Coordinates of C-alpha atoms (C1' of nucleotides) in Angstrom, one line a residue:
Chain A
M1 CA -7.1 26.3 33.5
V2 CA -5.0 24.8 30.6
V3 CA -6.7 25.5 27.0
R4 CA -6.1 22.7 25.7
A5 CA -4.2 23.4 22.7
E6 CA -5.7 20.4 19.8
A7 CA -8.8 19.2 19.3
E8 CA -9.1 15.5 20.4
P9 CA -10.7 13.1 18.0
P10 CA -11.4 9.8 19.7
R11 CA -8.7 10.6 22.3
R12 CA -8.3 7.5 25.1
S13 CA -6.5 7.9 27.9
G14 CA -4.2 5.2 29.8
R15 CA -0.7 5.5 30.1
P16 CA 1.3 7.7 27.2
R17 CA 3.7 5.4 24.9
R18 CA 7.2 5.5 25.6
S19 CA 8.5 5.6 21.7
T20 CA 6.1 8.7 20.1
R21 CA 7.5 7.6 17.1
E22 CA 5.8 5.4 14.5
A23 CA 1.8 4.7 15.0
A24 CA -0.5 7.7 15.5
S25 CA -3.1 6.8 12.6
G26 CA -6.0 6.0 14.3
D27 CA -6.6 3.1 16.7
P28 CA -4.0 1.2 18.2
R29 CA -5.7 -2.2 17.2
S30 CA -5.7 -1.2 13.1
E31 CA -2.3 0.0 13.4
I32 CA -1.2 -3.8 15.2
L33 CA -3.1 -5.3 12.2
A34 CA -1.3 -2.9 9.5
A35 CA 2.2 -4.0 11.2
A36 CA 1.7 -7.6 11.1
G37 CA 0.2 -7.9 7.7
R38 CA 3.4 -6.2 6.2
L39 CA 5.8 -8.1 8.6
F40 CA 3.7 -11.2 7.7
A41 CA 3.6 -10.8 4.0
E42 CA 7.5 -10.1 4.5
R43 CA 8.7 -12.3 6.6
G44 CA 5.9 -15.0 6.6
V45 CA 3.7 -15.3 9.7
G46 CA 6.6 -18.1 11.8
G47 CA 9.1 -15.8 10.7
T48 CA 7.9 -13.3 13.0
T49 CA 7.9 -12.2 16.5
M50 CA 5.8 -10.7 18.8
V51 CA 8.4 -8.0 19.4
E52 CA 8.5 -7.1 15.5
I53 CA 5.1 -6.4 15.4
A54 CA 5.2 -4.2 18.7
R55 CA 8.0 -2.3 16.7
A56 CA 6.3 -2.2 14.0
S57 CA 3.8 -0.6 15.7
G58 CA 5.0 1.7 18.4
L59 CA 4.3 -0.5 21.7
R60 CA 5.9 -2.6 23.8
Q61 CA 5.9 -6.7 23.1
S62 CA 4.0 -7.2 26.1
S63 CA 1.3 -4.1 25.3
L64 CA 0.0 -6.1 22.1
Y65 CA -1.9 -8.9 24.6
Y66 CA -4.6 -6.2 25.4
Y67 CA -5.6 -6.8 22.1
F68 CA -4.6 -10.0 21.5
R69 CA -4.8 -13.0 22.5
N70 CA -1.7 -14.0 21.0
K71 CA -0.2 -14.5 17.5
G72 CA -2.9 -16.8 15.9
H73 CA -5.5 -14.2 16.7
V74 CA -3.7 -11.3 15.1
L75 CA -3.6 -13.4 12.2
E76 CA -7.1 -14.7 12.1
A77 CA -8.0 -10.9 12.6
I78 CA -6.0 -10.4 9.2
V79 CA -7.5 -12.9 7.3
V80 CA -11.3 -12.3 7.9
E81 CA -10.5 -9.3 5.6
A82 CA -8.8 -11.4 3.1
N83 CA -11.5 -13.0 0.8
R84 CA -14.0 -9.8 2.0
V85 CA -12.4 -7.7 -0.6
P86 CA -12.6 -9.1 -3.6
L87 CA -16.2 -10.6 -2.3
R88 CA -17.4 -7.1 -2.3
M89 CA -16.0 -6.3 -5.5
I90 CA -17.7 -9.2 -7.5
E91 CA -20.9 -8.4 -6.1
Q92 CA -20.4 -4.7 -7.1
V93 CA -19.5 -5.8 -10.7
R94 CA -22.6 -8.3 -10.7
E95 CA -24.9 -5.5 -9.0
A96 CA -23.6 -3.6 -12.5
G97 CA -24.7 -6.2 -14.9
G98 CA -23.7 -6.7 -18.3
P99 CA -22.5 -9.5 -20.8
A100 CA -20.9 -12.2 -18.9
P101 CA -17.7 -11.7 -20.4
V102 CA -17.4 -8.2 -19.1
Q103 CA -18.1 -8.9 -16.2
L104 CA -15.2 -11.9 -16.1
Y105 CA -12.9 -8.8 -17.0
R106 CA -13.7 -6.7 -15.2
I107 CA -13.6 -9.2 -12.1
I108 CA -10.5 -10.3 -13.0
R109 CA -8.2 -6.3 -13.6
A110 CA -10.2 -5.3 -10.3
D111 CA -9.0 -9.0 -8.5
V112 CA -5.4 -7.9 -9.4
A113 CA -5.6 -4.6 -8.4
A114 CA -7.2 -5.6 -5.2
L115 CA -4.7 -8.9 -4.6
S116 CA -1.5 -6.6 -5.1
S117 CA -2.7 -3.7 -2.9
L118 CA -3.4 -6.5 0.0
P119 CA -0.3 -5.8 2.6
Y120 CA 0.1 -9.4 3.0
D121 CA 0.7 -12.4 0.9
L122 CA -2.3 -14.3 0.0
N123 CA -0.4 -17.6 -0.4
E124 CA 0.8 -17.6 2.5
I125 CA -2.4 -17.4 4.1
H126 CA -4.1 -20.3 2.1
R127 CA -1.2 -22.4 3.6
L128 CA -1.7 -20.7 6.9
A129 CA -5.7 -21.3 6.7
G130 CA -5.6 -24.7 5.3
R131 CA -3.0 -26.7 8.6
D132 CA -5.7 -24.8 10.7
P133 CA -9.2 -25.1 9.3
E134 CA -10.8 -25.0 13.3
T135 CA -10.0 -21.2 13.3
F136 CA -10.0 -20.5 9.8
T137 CA -13.4 -22.1 9.5
R138 CA -14.9 -18.8 7.9
Y139 CA -12.0 -18.2 5.9
W140 CA -13.2 -20.5 3.8
E141 CA -16.7 -20.4 3.9
E142 CA -16.1 -17.0 2.5
R143 CA -13.3 -18.4 0.1
E144 CA -15.9 -20.9 -1.2
Q145 CA -18.5 -18.0 -1.9
L146 CA -15.9 -16.3 -3.7
V147 CA -15.2 -19.6 -6.2
D148 CA -19.3 -19.8 -6.7
A149 CA -19.1 -16.6 -7.4
V150 CA -17.2 -16.3 -10.1
T151 CA -18.4 -19.7 -11.1
Q152 CA -22.0 -18.3 -11.9
V153 CA -20.8 -15.4 -14.2
I154 CA -19.1 -18.2 -15.7
R155 CA -22.1 -20.5 -16.3
A156 CA -24.4 -17.3 -17.3
G157 CA -21.7 -16.8 -20.2
I158 CA -21.9 -20.1 -21.0
D159 CA -25.7 -20.6 -21.5
A160 CA -25.9 -17.3 -22.6
G161 CA -23.3 -18.8 -25.6
E162 CA -20.8 -16.2 -25.1
L163 CA -18.2 -18.4 -23.7
R164 CA -16.9 -21.7 -24.5
Q165 CA -18.4 -24.9 -22.9
M166 CA -16.1 -26.1 -19.9
H167 CA -16.2 -27.7 -16.5
P168 CA -16.9 -24.1 -14.9
R169 CA -15.8 -24.2 -11.1
L170 CA -12.5 -25.4 -13.0
A171 CA -12.5 -22.3 -14.6
A172 CA -13.1 -20.0 -11.5
L173 CA -10.1 -22.2 -9.7
T174 CA -8.4 -21.4 -12.7
I175 CA -9.1 -17.9 -13.0
L176 CA -8.6 -16.9 -9.2
S177 CA -5.6 -19.0 -8.4
N178 CA -4.3 -17.1 -11.8
D179 CA -5.1 -13.8 -9.6
E180 CA -3.1 -14.5 -7.1
G181 CA -0.2 -16.3 -9.2
T182 CA 0.2 -12.4 -9.9
Q183 CA 0.1 -10.8 -7.3
N184 CA 2.7 -12.9 -5.6
W185 CA 5.3 -12.1 -8.9
L186 CA 4.0 -8.3 -8.5
R187 CA 5.5 -9.0 -5.2
V188 CA 8.9 -9.9 -5.8
A189 CA 8.5 -9.3 -9.6
G190 CA 12.0 -9.2 -11.5
G191 CA 14.4 -9.9 -9.1
P192 CA 15.9 -9.7 -5.1
T193 CA 14.6 -6.2 -3.5
A194 CA 10.8 -4.3 -3.4
R195 CA 13.0 -1.4 -5.4
D196 CA 13.6 -3.7 -8.5
A197 CA 9.8 -5.3 -8.8
S198 CA 8.4 -1.9 -8.2
A199 CA 10.7 -0.8 -11.3
T200 CA 9.6 -4.3 -13.0
R201 CA 6.0 -3.6 -12.5
A202 CA 6.6 0.6 -13.7
G203 CA 8.6 -0.7 -16.9
L204 CA 5.4 -3.5 -17.4
G205 CA 2.7 -0.5 -17.9
G206 CA 1.9 -0.7 -13.9
T207 CA -0.7 -3.0 -11.7
H208 CA -3.7 -1.5 -13.8
A209 CA -1.8 -2.8 -17.3
I210 CA -1.0 -5.9 -16.5
G211 CA -4.4 -6.9 -14.7
G212 CA -5.6 -5.7 -17.7
F213 CA -3.2 -8.0 -19.5
L214 CA -4.3 -10.6 -17.7
A215 CA -7.7 -10.3 -18.3
D216 CA -7.7 -9.5 -22.3
L217 CA -5.5 -13.2 -22.2
V218 CA -8.0 -15.2 -20.1
V219 CA -11.3 -13.6 -21.0
R220 CA -10.1 -14.4 -24.9
G221 CA -8.9 -18.2 -23.6
L222 CA -12.4 -18.3 -23.1
L223 CA -14.6 -16.5 -25.6
V224 CA -16.6 -18.3 -27.9
D225 CA -15.4 -15.7 -30.6
A226 CA -12.6 -14.6 -29.4
S227 CA -12.6 -11.7 -31.6
T228 CA -15.3 -10.0 -30.0
I229 CA -12.7 -9.1 -27.0
D230 CA -12.1 -5.8 -28.4
G231 CA -15.8 -4.7 -27.5
V232 CA -15.6 -6.7 -24.1
R233 CA -13.0 -4.5 -23.3
Q234 CA -14.7 -1.4 -24.2
A235 CA -17.2 -2.5 -22.5
A236 CA -15.3 -3.5 -19.4
D237 CA -13.6 0.3 -19.5
G238 CA -17.2 1.9 -20.0
L239 CA -18.3 0.6 -16.8
D240 CA -14.7 1.0 -15.3
A241 CA -14.9 4.4 -15.9
T242 CA -18.5 5.0 -14.6
A243 CA -20.0 3.1 -11.6
V244 CA -16.9 1.3 -10.3
L245 CA -14.3 3.6 -10.6
D246 CA -13.3 3.3 -7.1
L247 CA -12.1 -0.5 -7.1
Chain B
M1 CA 34.0 -30.6 11.0
V2 CA 35.2 -32.8 8.4
V3 CA 32.7 -32.6 5.2
R4 CA 32.4 -35.5 3.9
A5 CA 33.3 -34.8 0.1
E6 CA 31.4 -35.1 -3.1
A7 CA 32.2 -39.1 -2.5
E8 CA 30.4 -42.0 -5.4
P9 CA 29.6 -45.3 -3.4
P10 CA 27.0 -44.7 -0.1
R11 CA 29.0 -45.4 2.2
R12 CA 28.0 -46.6 5.7
S13 CA 30.0 -46.6 8.9
G14 CA 29.4 -44.3 12.2
R15 CA 27.8 -44.4 15.2
P16 CA 23.9 -46.1 14.3
R17 CA 21.0 -44.3 14.8
R18 CA 19.1 -44.6 17.5
S19 CA 15.3 -44.8 15.9
T20 CA 15.1 -46.9 13.4
R21 CA 12.2 -46.0 11.5
E22 CA 12.1 -43.9 8.8
A23 CA 15.1 -43.0 6.9
A24 CA 16.7 -45.6 5.3
S25 CA 15.8 -44.9 1.6
G26 CA 19.9 -42.8 0.2
D27 CA 22.0 -40.8 1.9
P28 CA 21.5 -38.9 4.8
R29 CA 21.9 -35.8 3.4
S30 CA 18.8 -36.2 0.6
E31 CA 17.0 -37.3 3.2
I32 CA 17.4 -34.3 5.4
L33 CA 16.4 -32.1 2.1
A34 CA 13.7 -34.3 1.4
A35 CA 12.2 -34.1 4.8
A36 CA 12.7 -30.1 4.9
G37 CA 10.8 -29.9 2.1
R38 CA 7.9 -31.7 2.8
L39 CA 8.4 -29.4 6.3
F40 CA 8.7 -26.3 4.9
A41 CA 6.0 -26.7 2.5
E42 CA 3.5 -28.0 5.1
R43 CA 4.3 -25.8 8.3
G44 CA 6.8 -22.8 6.3
V45 CA 10.6 -22.5 6.8
G46 CA 9.8 -20.3 9.8
G47 CA 7.8 -22.2 11.2
T48 CA 9.8 -25.6 10.9
T49 CA 12.2 -26.6 13.7
M50 CA 15.7 -28.3 13.3
V51 CA 14.0 -30.5 16.2
E52 CA 11.2 -31.4 13.5
I53 CA 13.3 -32.0 10.4
A54 CA 15.5 -34.0 12.1
R55 CA 12.8 -36.1 13.5
A56 CA 11.0 -36.0 9.9
S57 CA 14.1 -38.0 8.8
G58 CA 15.1 -40.5 11.4
L59 CA 18.1 -38.3 12.8
R60 CA 18.6 -36.5 16.5
Q61 CA 18.5 -32.5 16.1
S62 CA 22.1 -31.6 16.2
S63 CA 23.3 -34.7 13.7
L64 CA 21.6 -32.3 10.9
Y65 CA 25.1 -29.9 11.8
Y66 CA 26.7 -32.8 11.3
Y67 CA 25.5 -32.3 7.0
F68 CA 24.9 -28.3 7.1
R69 CA 26.0 -25.6 8.9
N70 CA 22.4 -24.0 9.9
K71 CA 18.5 -24.1 8.9
G72 CA 19.3 -21.4 6.1
H73 CA 21.5 -23.5 3.9
V74 CA 18.7 -26.5 4.4
L75 CA 17.0 -24.0 2.6
E76 CA 19.4 -22.9 0.3
A77 CA 20.2 -26.5 -1.2
I78 CA 16.2 -26.9 -1.7
V79 CA 15.9 -23.8 -4.0
V80 CA 19.1 -24.6 -5.8
E81 CA 16.7 -27.6 -7.4
A82 CA 13.8 -25.2 -7.8
N83 CA 14.3 -23.4 -11.2
R84 CA 16.1 -26.4 -12.3
V85 CA 13.5 -29.0 -13.2
P86 CA 11.9 -26.3 -15.1
L87 CA 14.3 -25.1 -16.9
R88 CA 15.4 -28.5 -17.7
M89 CA 12.0 -29.2 -18.7
I90 CA 12.0 -26.4 -21.3
E91 CA 15.6 -26.9 -22.8
Q92 CA 13.8 -30.4 -23.6
V93 CA 11.2 -28.7 -25.2
R94 CA 12.6 -26.2 -27.1
E95 CA 15.4 -28.6 -28.7
A96 CA 11.6 -30.3 -29.6
G97 CA 11.1 -27.6 -31.4
G98 CA 7.8 -27.3 -33.2
P99 CA 5.5 -24.4 -34.0
A100 CA 5.6 -21.9 -30.5
P101 CA 2.3 -22.4 -29.8
V102 CA 2.8 -25.8 -29.5
Q103 CA 5.7 -25.5 -27.6
L104 CA 4.1 -23.2 -25.3
Y105 CA 1.3 -25.4 -24.6
R106 CA 3.5 -28.4 -24.0
I107 CA 5.5 -25.9 -21.6
I108 CA 2.6 -24.6 -19.3
R109 CA 1.1 -28.0 -18.9
A110 CA 4.8 -29.5 -17.8
D111 CA 5.6 -26.8 -15.4
V112 CA 2.2 -27.2 -13.7
A113 CA 2.9 -30.6 -13.5
A114 CA 6.9 -29.9 -12.6
L115 CA 5.9 -27.7 -10.1
S116 CA 2.8 -29.7 -8.3
S117 CA 5.2 -32.4 -7.5
L118 CA 7.7 -30.3 -6.0
P119 CA 7.9 -31.0 -2.2
Y120 CA 8.1 -27.2 -1.2
D121 CA 5.8 -24.2 -2.1
L122 CA 7.1 -22.0 -4.8
N123 CA 5.9 -18.9 -3.4
E124 CA 7.6 -19.4 -0.4
I125 CA 10.2 -20.0 -1.8
H126 CA 9.9 -16.6 -4.0
R127 CA 9.5 -15.0 -1.1
L128 CA 12.3 -15.6 1.1
A129 CA 15.1 -16.4 -2.0
G130 CA 13.6 -12.4 -2.2
R131 CA 14.6 -11.0 2.0
D132 CA 18.1 -12.8 1.8
P133 CA 19.6 -11.9 -2.6
E134 CA 22.8 -13.1 -1.4
T135 CA 22.3 -16.1 -0.4
F136 CA 19.8 -16.9 -3.1
T137 CA 21.6 -15.3 -6.3
R138 CA 21.7 -18.4 -8.2
Y139 CA 18.3 -19.1 -8.3
W140 CA 17.9 -15.5 -9.3
E141 CA 19.9 -16.2 -12.0
E142 CA 18.2 -19.5 -13.1
R143 CA 15.0 -17.7 -12.7
E144 CA 15.9 -15.3 -14.9
Q145 CA 17.2 -17.8 -17.5
L146 CA 13.6 -19.3 -17.1
V147 CA 12.2 -15.9 -17.7
D148 CA 14.2 -15.9 -20.7
A149 CA 13.9 -19.1 -22.5
V150 CA 9.7 -18.6 -22.5
T151 CA 10.1 -14.7 -23.6
Q152 CA 11.8 -16.4 -26.6
V153 CA 9.5 -18.9 -27.3
I154 CA 6.9 -16.1 -27.5
R155 CA 9.4 -13.5 -29.1
A156 CA 9.4 -16.6 -31.9
G157 CA 6.1 -17.2 -31.9
I158 CA 4.7 -13.8 -32.9
D159 CA 7.6 -12.9 -35.4
A160 CA 6.0 -16.2 -37.2
G161 CA 2.7 -14.2 -36.8
E162 CA 1.2 -16.8 -34.8
L163 CA 0.9 -15.6 -31.6
R164 CA -0.5 -11.8 -31.0
Q165 CA 1.7 -8.3 -31.0
M166 CA 2.0 -8.1 -27.5
H167 CA 4.6 -7.3 -24.4
P168 CA 6.7 -10.4 -24.8
R169 CA 8.5 -10.7 -21.4
L170 CA 5.0 -9.7 -19.4
A171 CA 3.1 -12.7 -21.2
A172 CA 6.5 -14.6 -20.1
L173 CA 6.1 -13.6 -16.5
T174 CA 2.2 -13.8 -16.8
I175 CA 2.5 -17.5 -17.9
L176 CA 5.0 -18.5 -15.2
S177 CA 2.7 -17.3 -12.3
N178 CA 0.0 -18.1 -13.5
D179 CA 1.7 -21.8 -13.3
E180 CA 2.8 -20.8 -10.1
G181 CA -1.0 -19.9 -8.9
T182 CA -1.8 -22.9 -9.7
Q183 CA 0.5 -25.2 -8.0
N184 CA -1.0 -23.0 -5.3
W185 CA -4.4 -24.4 -5.7
L186 CA -3.8 -28.0 -6.4
R187 CA -1.6 -27.7 -2.9
V188 CA -4.8 -26.4 -1.0
A189 CA -7.5 -26.8 -3.1
G190 CA -11.2 -27.0 -2.7
G191 CA -10.5 -26.5 1.4
P192 CA -8.9 -27.4 4.8
T193 CA -7.3 -30.9 4.2
A194 CA -5.3 -32.5 2.3
R195 CA -7.9 -35.6 1.7
D196 CA -10.3 -32.8 0.6
A197 CA -7.7 -31.2 -2.2
S198 CA -6.8 -34.2 -3.7
A199 CA -10.2 -35.1 -4.0
T200 CA -11.2 -31.5 -5.9
R201 CA -7.7 -32.1 -7.8
A202 CA -9.6 -35.8 -8.8
G203 CA -13.0 -34.2 -9.3
L204 CA -11.6 -31.7 -12.0
G205 CA -9.5 -34.6 -13.4
G206 CA -5.9 -34.5 -12.2
T207 CA -3.1 -32.6 -12.4
H208 CA -2.7 -33.6 -16.2
A209 CA -6.0 -32.1 -16.6
I210 CA -6.1 -28.9 -14.9
G211 CA -2.9 -28.3 -16.5
G212 CA -4.3 -29.0 -19.7
F213 CA -7.3 -26.6 -19.2
L214 CA -4.4 -24.0 -18.5
A215 CA -2.6 -24.0 -21.5
D216 CA -5.6 -24.1 -23.7
L217 CA -6.6 -21.1 -22.0
V218 CA -3.9 -19.4 -22.2
V219 CA -2.1 -20.2 -25.6
R220 CA -5.9 -19.7 -26.8
G221 CA -5.5 -16.7 -25.6
L222 CA -2.7 -16.0 -26.7
L223 CA -3.0 -16.8 -31.0
V224 CA -4.0 -14.7 -33.3
D225 CA -6.4 -17.5 -35.0
A226 CA -8.1 -18.6 -31.9
S227 CA -9.9 -21.0 -33.6
T228 CA -6.4 -23.2 -34.5
I229 CA -6.1 -24.0 -30.7
D230 CA -7.4 -27.8 -31.5
G231 CA -4.4 -28.2 -33.8
V232 CA -1.7 -26.9 -31.3
R233 CA -3.4 -29.4 -28.5
Q234 CA -3.5 -32.4 -31.1
A235 CA 0.7 -31.2 -32.0
A236 CA 1.1 -31.1 -28.6
D237 CA -0.1 -34.0 -27.6
G238 CA 1.9 -35.9 -30.2
L239 CA 4.8 -34.4 -28.8
D240 CA 3.5 -35.5 -25.7
A241 CA 3.0 -38.7 -26.6
T242 CA 7.1 -39.1 -28.3
A243 CA 9.8 -37.6 -27.1
V244 CA 9.1 -35.7 -24.1
L245 CA 6.8 -38.3 -22.7
D246 CA 8.6 -38.5 -19.8
L247 CA 8.2 -35.0 -18.1
Chain C
dA1 C1' -12.0 4.2 38.4
dT2 C1' -11.1 2.8 34.2
dT3 C1' -8.2 2.3 30.7
dA4 C1' -4.0 1.7 27.9
dT5 C1' 0.6 1.5 28.5
dC6 C1' 4.9 -0.2 30.4
dT7 C1' 8.7 -2.8 33.4
dA8 C1' 10.5 -7.3 34.7
dT9 C1' 10.3 -11.9 34.1
dA10 C1' 9.3 -17.5 34.3
dG11 C1' 8.9 -21.5 31.3
dA12 C1' 9.4 -22.6 27.3
dT13 C1' 11.3 -23.4 23.2
dC14 C1' 15.2 -23.3 19.8
dT15 C1' 19.9 -23.3 17.7
dA16 C1' 24.7 -24.4 17.2
dT17 C1' 28.8 -26.1 19.9
dA18 C1' 31.4 -29.8 22.6
dG19 C1' 32.8 -33.9 23.3
dA20 C1' 31.6 -38.7 24.0
dT21 C1' 30.5 -42.9 21.6
dA22 C1' 29.3 -46.6 18.4
dA23 C1' 30.3 -48.9 14.1
dT24 C1' 33.1 -49.5 9.6
dG25 C1' 38.1 -50.1 7.5
dC26 C1' 43.2 -50.5 8.1
Chain D
dA1 C1' 41.2 -43.5 11.5
dT2 C1' 37.4 -42.4 9.8
dT3 C1' 32.6 -41.9 10.4
dA4 C1' 28.0 -40.6 11.4
dT5 C1' 25.5 -40.7 14.9
dC6 C1' 24.8 -39.7 20.3
dT7 C1' 24.0 -36.4 24.8
dA8 C1' 24.1 -32.9 27.1
dT9 C1' 23.6 -28.1 27.2
dA10 C1' 25.1 -22.8 26.8
dG11 C1' 22.9 -19.4 25.2
dA12 C1' 19.7 -16.5 22.7
dT13 C1' 15.3 -15.9 21.6
dC14 C1' 10.6 -15.4 22.7
dT15 C1' 6.0 -16.0 24.4
dA16 C1' 2.8 -15.0 27.4
dT17 C1' 1.3 -13.1 32.6
dA18 C1' 2.3 -10.0 36.5
dG19 C1' 2.1 -6.3 38.8
dA20 C1' 3.4 -1.5 38.3
dT21 C1' 2.3 3.2 36.7
dA22 C1' 0.3 7.7 34.0
dA23 C1' -2.9 9.5 31.6
dT24 C1' -8.0 11.0 31.6
dG25 C1' -12.9 11.4 33.6
dC26 C1' -16.4 11.4 37.3

DNA sequence: ATTATCTATAGATCTATAGATAATGC
DNA sequence: ATTATCTATAGATCTATAGATAATGC
């Protein structure tokens, strides 16, 4: 009898892969999605082929069809996550409570960080999801929830007299689109290559600093009394350092 | 393959088109670029074929190659315009002079309007231009000029004590990316269909109002004395109503 | 037997070139 | 003759299915 050398985690069976390089992380489904996400972000969905996704996940092209009916379904699986991350984040912030401006500050900063760690370009997801509403119904519903949640925080701030009188939904949409715009230039910032981009990010103080700058700018712009921004920032930092550090 | 020189009168000869529908506006080159721009924005570059571009410009697929060597060159021709419009606009604003915050206000509002009238998605252009720096050298140079111009306005404002102490380039990048983020949601805002999007735009007061909101928000966030925003807005409106109305 | 992969391939594009053709201009 | 378009098509993909195969599990 041969003694098995390694402890086997969620061991699968089936014919072994030809290519041993790549992959090896978790389950193939997730590997495929991760690889596809990276490629979609880099080359766009239309510019990415199943062969490329396969190669990037250590499989042969046809093996992808064991997990996904076609490229559209790969995209859909990715997109489902797109709103989830920010949505969960906002809920946490709202549960933690505190004044509306503080919540807003934390939401913006966390959103920038969350978006810039996404493996794909949200703006492209928007475009694609807009083109095929049938498939992406769920996406648009959750997107709506996201806008609603931010709108409510803003409305609460207005009612409390902390934020200026304004159109809350317009403000919410503007804020979210600012975050997404920021994600976009964090991706390409400063020039063509990824090296330049990360150098620029670093030069400007990193994602956290950039998100902080945007949060500062926006919240200050919304406050009735702009001079209270320092207190808001400190309160937001305080909370970040404890309850929701993991964001 | 004879490429036509930069002729001045729009000459008309050659075999007649099969399809009389569509086109007919100016020279074929511009028609192709306009059609391609629309399609690229809608479906992405990778998701657009030469057949589709041809059909949309009233030609047969192969006829496109009379004007452009390949799809990449069509894209390049479009991209060249991408920074030009905002760049020209910023120059005009700077020439018109006035306090930095007023200039900034006008730049933001005009930029949002300019971007949302572009026939393609700037964010995708960024991504594509980032992937092929060789072809898009000119694009990145002009993009850099754009960032520089805004940076200088901000620096002037800081020096004059009108704007808060901050990292001018970070602020400039943030502002430009906000404008672009706004373009993006103006495109898809509120949901899947174009009808919804324009309804949402209208419901929120139109492009001008949205740009105004963003300008208000950002400039207020940057001002040393936030209460001066009303004067800034009025000054910006005053100038808009005279010198640079055409923006 | 079940599972996860592979190889092979048809059918469907899509690109880019070659060469024909229908106008106007000389 | 020159120009702008057309038709036709080779060659290059790319997708998605069929069917084979190599593991483990029973």
